[in-house]
mmCIF file of C-alpha atoms in Angstrom:
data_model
loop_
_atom_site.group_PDB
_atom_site.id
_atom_site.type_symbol
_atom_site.label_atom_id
_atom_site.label_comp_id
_atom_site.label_asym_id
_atom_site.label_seq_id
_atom_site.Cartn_x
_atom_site.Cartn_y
_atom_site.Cartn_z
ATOM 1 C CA UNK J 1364 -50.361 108.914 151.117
ATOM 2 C CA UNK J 1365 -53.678 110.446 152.004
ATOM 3 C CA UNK J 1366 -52.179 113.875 152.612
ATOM 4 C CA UNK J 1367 -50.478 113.797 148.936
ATOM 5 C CA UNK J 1368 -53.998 113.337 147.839
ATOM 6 C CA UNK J 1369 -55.850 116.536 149.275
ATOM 7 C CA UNK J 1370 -57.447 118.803 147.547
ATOM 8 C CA UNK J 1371 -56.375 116.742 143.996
ATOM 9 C CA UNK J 1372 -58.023 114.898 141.239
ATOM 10 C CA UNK J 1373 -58.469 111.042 140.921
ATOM 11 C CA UNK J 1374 -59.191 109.572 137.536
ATOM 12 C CA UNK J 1375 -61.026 106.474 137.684
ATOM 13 C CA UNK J 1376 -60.117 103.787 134.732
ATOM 14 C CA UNK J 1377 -62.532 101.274 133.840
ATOM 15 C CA UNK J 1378 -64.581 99.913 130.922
ATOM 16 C CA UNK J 1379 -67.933 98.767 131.129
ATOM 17 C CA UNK J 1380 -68.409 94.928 129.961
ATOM 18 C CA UNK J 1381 -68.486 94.273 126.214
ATOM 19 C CA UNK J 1382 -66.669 97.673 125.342
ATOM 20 C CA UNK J 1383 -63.397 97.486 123.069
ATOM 21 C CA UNK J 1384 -61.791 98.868 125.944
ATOM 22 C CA UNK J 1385 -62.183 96.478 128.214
ATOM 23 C CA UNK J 1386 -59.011 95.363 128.258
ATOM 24 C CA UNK J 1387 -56.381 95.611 131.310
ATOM 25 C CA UNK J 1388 -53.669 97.003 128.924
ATOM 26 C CA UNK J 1389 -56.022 99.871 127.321
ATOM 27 C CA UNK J 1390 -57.188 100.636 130.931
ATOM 28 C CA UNK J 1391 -53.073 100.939 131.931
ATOM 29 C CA UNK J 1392 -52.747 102.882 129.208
ATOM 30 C CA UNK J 1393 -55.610 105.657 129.650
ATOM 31 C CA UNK J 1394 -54.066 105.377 133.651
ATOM 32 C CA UNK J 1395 -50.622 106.283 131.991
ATOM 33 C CA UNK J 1396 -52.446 109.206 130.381
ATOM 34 C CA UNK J 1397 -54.366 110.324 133.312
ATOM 35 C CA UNK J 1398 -50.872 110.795 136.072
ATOM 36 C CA UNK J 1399 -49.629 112.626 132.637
ATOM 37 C CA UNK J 1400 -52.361 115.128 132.734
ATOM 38 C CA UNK J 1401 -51.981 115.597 136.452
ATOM 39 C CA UNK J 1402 -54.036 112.950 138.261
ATOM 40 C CA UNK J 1403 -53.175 112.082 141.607
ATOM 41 C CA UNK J 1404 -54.335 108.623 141.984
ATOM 42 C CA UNK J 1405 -55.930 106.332 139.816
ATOM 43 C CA UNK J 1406 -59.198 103.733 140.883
ATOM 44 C CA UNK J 1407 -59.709 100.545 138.922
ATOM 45 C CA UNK J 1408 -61.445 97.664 138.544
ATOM 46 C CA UNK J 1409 -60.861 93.971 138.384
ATOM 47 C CA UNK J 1410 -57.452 92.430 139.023
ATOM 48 C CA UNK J 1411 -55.959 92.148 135.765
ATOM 49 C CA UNK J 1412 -56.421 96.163 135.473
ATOM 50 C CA UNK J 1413 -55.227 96.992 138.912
ATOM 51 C CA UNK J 1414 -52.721 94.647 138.222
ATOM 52 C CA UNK J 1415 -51.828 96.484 134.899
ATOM 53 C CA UNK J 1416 -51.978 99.818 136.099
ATOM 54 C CA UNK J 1417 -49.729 99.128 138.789
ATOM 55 C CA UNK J 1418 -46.828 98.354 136.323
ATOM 56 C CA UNK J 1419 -47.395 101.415 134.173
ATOM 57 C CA UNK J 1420 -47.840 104.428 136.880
ATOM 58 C CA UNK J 1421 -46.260 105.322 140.680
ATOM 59 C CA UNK J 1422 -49.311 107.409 141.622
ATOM 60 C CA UNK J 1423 -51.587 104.900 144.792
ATOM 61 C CA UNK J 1424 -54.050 103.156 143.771
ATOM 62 C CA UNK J 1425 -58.001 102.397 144.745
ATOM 63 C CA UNK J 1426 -58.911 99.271 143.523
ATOM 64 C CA UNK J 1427 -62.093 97.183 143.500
ATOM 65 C CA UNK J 1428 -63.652 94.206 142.307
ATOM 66 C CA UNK J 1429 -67.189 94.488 140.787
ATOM 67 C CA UNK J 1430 -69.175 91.142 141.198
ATOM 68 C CA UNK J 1431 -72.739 91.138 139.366
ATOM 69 C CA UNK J 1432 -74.651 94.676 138.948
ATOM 70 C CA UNK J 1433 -76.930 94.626 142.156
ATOM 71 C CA UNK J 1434 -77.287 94.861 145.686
ATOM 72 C CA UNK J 1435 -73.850 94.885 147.362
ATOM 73 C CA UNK J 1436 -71.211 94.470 144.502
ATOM 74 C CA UNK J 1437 -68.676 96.539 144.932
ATOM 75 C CA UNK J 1438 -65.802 94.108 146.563
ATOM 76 C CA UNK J 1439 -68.598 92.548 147.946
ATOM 77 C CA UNK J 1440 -66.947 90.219 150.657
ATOM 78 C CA UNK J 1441 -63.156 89.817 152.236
ATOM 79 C CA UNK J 1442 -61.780 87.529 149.873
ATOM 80 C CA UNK J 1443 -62.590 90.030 147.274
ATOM 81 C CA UNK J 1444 -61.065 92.307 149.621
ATOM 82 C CA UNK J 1445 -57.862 90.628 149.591
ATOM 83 C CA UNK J 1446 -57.495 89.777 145.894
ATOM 84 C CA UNK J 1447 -57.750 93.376 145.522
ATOM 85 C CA UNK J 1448 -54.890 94.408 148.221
ATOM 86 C CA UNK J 1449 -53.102 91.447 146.437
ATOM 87 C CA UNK J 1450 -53.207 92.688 143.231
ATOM 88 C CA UNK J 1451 -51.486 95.958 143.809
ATOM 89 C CA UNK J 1452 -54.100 97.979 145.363
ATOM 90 C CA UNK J 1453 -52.907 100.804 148.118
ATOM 91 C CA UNK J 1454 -56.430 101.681 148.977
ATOM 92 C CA UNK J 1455 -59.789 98.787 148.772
ATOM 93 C CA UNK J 1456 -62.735 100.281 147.812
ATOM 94 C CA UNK J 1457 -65.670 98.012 149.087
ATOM 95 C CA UNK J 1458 -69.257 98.520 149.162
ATOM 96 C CA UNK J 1459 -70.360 101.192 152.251
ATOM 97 C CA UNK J 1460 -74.080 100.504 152.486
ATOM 98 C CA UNK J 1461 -76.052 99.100 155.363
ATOM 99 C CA UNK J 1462 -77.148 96.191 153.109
ATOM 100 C CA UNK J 1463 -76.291 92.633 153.569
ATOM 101 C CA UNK J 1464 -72.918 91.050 152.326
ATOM 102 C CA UNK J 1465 -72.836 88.148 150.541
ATOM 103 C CA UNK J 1466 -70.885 86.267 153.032
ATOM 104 C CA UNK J 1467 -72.327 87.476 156.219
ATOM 105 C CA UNK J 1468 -70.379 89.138 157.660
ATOM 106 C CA UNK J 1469 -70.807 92.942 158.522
ATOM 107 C CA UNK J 1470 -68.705 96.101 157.585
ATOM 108 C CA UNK J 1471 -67.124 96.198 160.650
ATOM 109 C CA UNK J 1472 -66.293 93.105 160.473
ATOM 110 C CA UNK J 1473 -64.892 93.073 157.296
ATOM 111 C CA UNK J 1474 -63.055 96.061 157.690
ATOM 112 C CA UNK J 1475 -61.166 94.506 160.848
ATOM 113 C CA UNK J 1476 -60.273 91.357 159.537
ATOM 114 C CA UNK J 1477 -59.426 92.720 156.275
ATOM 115 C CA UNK J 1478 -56.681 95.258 158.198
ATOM 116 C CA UNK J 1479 -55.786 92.507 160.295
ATOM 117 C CA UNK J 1480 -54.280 90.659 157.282
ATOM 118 C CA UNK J 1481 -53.182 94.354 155.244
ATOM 119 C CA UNK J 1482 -52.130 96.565 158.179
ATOM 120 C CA UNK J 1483 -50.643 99.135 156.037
ATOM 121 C CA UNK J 1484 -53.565 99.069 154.086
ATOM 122 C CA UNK J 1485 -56.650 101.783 153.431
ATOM 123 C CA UNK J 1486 -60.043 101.132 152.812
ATOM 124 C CA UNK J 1487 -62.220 103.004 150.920
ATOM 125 C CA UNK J 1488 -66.139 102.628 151.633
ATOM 126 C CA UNK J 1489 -68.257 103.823 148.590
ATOM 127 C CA UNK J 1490 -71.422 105.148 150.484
ATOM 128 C CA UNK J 1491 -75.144 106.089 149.159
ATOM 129 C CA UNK J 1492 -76.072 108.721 152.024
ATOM 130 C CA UNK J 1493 -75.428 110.508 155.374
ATOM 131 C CA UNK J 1494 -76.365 107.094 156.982
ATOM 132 C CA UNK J 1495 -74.639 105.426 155.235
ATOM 133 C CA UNK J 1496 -71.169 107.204 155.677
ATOM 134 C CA UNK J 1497 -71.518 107.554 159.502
ATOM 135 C CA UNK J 1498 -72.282 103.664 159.858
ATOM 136 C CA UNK J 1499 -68.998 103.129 157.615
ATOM 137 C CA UNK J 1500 -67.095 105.578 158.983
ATOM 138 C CA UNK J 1501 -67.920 104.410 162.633
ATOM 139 C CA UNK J 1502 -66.753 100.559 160.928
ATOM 140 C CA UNK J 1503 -63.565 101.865 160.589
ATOM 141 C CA UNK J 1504 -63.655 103.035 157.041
ATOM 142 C CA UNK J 1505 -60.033 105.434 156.006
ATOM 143 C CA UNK J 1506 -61.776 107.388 153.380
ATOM 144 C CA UNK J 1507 -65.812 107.623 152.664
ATOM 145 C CA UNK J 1508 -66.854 108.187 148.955
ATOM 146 C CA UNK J 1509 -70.027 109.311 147.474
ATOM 147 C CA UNK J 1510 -69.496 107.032 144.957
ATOM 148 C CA UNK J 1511 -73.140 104.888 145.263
ATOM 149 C CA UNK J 1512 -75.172 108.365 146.217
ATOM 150 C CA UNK J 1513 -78.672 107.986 144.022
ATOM 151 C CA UNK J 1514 -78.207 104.404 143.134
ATOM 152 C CA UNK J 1515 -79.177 102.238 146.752
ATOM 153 C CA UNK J 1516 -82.349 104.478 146.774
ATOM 154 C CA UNK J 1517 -81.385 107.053 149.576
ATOM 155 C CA UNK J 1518 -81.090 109.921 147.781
ATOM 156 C CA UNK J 1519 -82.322 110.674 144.733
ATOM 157 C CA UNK J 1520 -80.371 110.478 141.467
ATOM 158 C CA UNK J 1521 -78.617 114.327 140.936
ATOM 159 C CA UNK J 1522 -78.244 114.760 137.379
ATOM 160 C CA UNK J 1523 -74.694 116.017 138.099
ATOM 161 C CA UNK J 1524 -72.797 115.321 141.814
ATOM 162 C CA UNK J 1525 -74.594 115.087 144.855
ATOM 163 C CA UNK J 1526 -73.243 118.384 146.144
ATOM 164 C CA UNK J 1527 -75.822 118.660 149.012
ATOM 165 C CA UNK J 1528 -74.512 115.502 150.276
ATOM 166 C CA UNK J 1529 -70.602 116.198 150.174
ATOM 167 C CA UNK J 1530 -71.559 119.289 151.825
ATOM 168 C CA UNK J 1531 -73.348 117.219 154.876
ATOM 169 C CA UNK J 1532 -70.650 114.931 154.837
ATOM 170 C CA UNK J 1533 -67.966 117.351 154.674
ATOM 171 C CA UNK J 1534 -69.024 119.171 158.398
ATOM 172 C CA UNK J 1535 -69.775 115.676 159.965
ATOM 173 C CA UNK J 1536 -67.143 112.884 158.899
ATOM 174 C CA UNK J 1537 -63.988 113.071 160.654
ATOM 175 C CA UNK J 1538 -62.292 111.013 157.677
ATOM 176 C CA UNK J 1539 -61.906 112.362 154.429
ATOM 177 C CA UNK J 1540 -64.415 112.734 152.262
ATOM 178 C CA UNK J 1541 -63.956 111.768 148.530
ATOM 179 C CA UNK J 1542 -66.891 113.236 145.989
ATOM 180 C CA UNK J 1543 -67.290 110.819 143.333
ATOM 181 C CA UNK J 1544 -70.040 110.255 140.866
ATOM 182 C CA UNK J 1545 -71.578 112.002 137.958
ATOM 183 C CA UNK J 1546 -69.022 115.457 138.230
ATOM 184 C CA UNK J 1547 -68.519 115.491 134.447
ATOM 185 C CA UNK J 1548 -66.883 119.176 134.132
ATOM 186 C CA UNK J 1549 -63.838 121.101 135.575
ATOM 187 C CA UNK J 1550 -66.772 123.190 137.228
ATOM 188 C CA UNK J 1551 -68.422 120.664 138.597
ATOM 189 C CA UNK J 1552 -65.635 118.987 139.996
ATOM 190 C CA UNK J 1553 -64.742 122.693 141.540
ATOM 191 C CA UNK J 1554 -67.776 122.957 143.037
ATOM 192 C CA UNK J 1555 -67.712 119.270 144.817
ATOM 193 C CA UNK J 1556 -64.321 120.622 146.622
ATOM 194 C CA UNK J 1557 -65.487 124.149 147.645
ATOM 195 C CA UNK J 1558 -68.286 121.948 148.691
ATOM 196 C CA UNK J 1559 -65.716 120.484 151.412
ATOM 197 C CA UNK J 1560 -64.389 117.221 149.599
ATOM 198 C CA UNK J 1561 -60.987 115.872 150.282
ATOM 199 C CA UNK J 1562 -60.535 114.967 146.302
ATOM 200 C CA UNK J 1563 -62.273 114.642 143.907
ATOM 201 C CA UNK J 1564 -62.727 111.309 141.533
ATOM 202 C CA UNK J 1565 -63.787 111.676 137.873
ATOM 203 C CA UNK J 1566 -64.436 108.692 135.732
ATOM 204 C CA UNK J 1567 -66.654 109.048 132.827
ATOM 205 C CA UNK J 1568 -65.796 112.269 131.716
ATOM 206 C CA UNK J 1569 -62.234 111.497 131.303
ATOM 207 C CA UNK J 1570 -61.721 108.169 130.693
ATOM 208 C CA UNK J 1571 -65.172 106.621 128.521
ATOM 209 C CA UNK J 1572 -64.948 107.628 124.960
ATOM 210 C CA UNK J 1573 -68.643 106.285 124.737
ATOM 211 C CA UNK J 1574 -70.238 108.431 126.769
ATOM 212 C CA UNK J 1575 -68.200 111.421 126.098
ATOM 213 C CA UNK J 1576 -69.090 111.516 122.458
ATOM 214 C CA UNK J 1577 -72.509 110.282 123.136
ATOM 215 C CA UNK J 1578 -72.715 113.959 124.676
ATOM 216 C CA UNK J 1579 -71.439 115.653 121.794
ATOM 217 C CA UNK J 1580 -73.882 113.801 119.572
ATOM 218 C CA UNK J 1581 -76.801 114.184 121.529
ATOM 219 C CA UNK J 1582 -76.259 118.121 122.098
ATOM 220 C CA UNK J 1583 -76.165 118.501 118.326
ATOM 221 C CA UNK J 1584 -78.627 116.611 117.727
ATOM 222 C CA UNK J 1585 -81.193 118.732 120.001
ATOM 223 C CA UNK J 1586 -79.610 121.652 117.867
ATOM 224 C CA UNK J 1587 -80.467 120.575 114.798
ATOM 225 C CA UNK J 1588 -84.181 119.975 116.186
ATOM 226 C CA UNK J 1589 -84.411 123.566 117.038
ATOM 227 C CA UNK J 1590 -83.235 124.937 113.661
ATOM 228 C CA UNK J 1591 -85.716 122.215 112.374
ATOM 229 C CA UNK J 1592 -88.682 123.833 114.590
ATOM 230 C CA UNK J 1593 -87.285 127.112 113.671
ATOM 231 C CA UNK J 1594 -88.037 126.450 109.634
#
């Protein structure tokens, strides 16, 4: 499965709280869209959606189970672990930081227990730095994802992906290396795999209306300030 996933594009489907998208079926629906357009895998959120999505597309999926908005939250323990797997997940994404876990136990530790009960499954550790990957690679992490670099306070917030990172990564990490977070063009996206990333994971560009046209809006709107200075 990993191999099938080299060198392509992952679209990740969710919807943030309170959005008319939030909705398992509309997040199935934008998956359908995505393995249309080419995507390789699909990464989702919550168990009705992973649920969803796995009815609607063939293409494995990374699945994860936000709880809260801070600290560790990202499948935050190893019962979250398992809903996920349960719910149709080929490959858990759980939180890859060197902070505490909510139910004490470490990332080694979860990672072992969790494969213990999923043998065939992959796990997916969504790190914020160079530490961080190492520690979660050397817990027995499958895959390591820059998913969390600029938001644990590591690094410092890129405005578009943390391409010095992937490139650290990329020559020390002996397990693949997804780039994920904030590559929100073709280019950029490019750049993260010349950069030495195993694939690449979009979200917000592709799949949040929102924030999509919020771009459009906001780049004419700084036009017509600069026709307005011009006058």
């Amino acid at each position: 499965m990993l191999h099938s996933l080299r060198g392509r594009l992952i679209v990740s489907c969710q919807a943030y709280p309170g959005e008319p998208l939030r909705d398992p079926e509309a997040m199935a629906l934008i998956a359908q869209s995505a393995v249309i357009g080419g995507a390789a895998a699909i990464r989702a959120q919550g168990l009705e959606d992973i649920r969803a999505i796995a009815r609607r597309v063939t293409v494995p999926q990374i699945g994860l189970w936000k709880v809260g908005a801070e600290g560790v939250f990202i499948t935050p323990t190893l019962e979250h672990a398992i809903a996920v797997a349960d719910a149709g997940a080929d490959i858990v994404a759980i939180d890859g930081t060197r902070r505490d876990r909510p139910d004490g136990r470490t990332l080694t530790e979860t990672i072992r227990e969790l494969k213990q009960q999923r043998p065939d499954l992959l796990v997916m550790a969504d790190a914020g730095g160079v530490d961080d990957a190492l520690w979660s690679e050397d817990a027995g992490a499958d895959i390591v994802g820059t998913t969390l670099a600029g938001y644990t306070g590591e690094r410092p917030r890129t405005d578009g992906p943390d391409l010095d990172l992937v490139r650290t990564l990329s020559g020390r990490l002996r397990v693949p290396l997804f780039a994920e977070g904030r590559i929100h063009t073709p280019d950029q996206a490019r750049a993260a795999l010349n950069a030495g990333a195993y694939s690449v994971v979009v979200g917000t560009a592709i799949t949040h209306p929102a924030t999509i046209t919020s771009w459009y809006v906001d780049a004419l709107a700084q036009e017509n300030a600069l026709v307005a200075t011009d006058r």
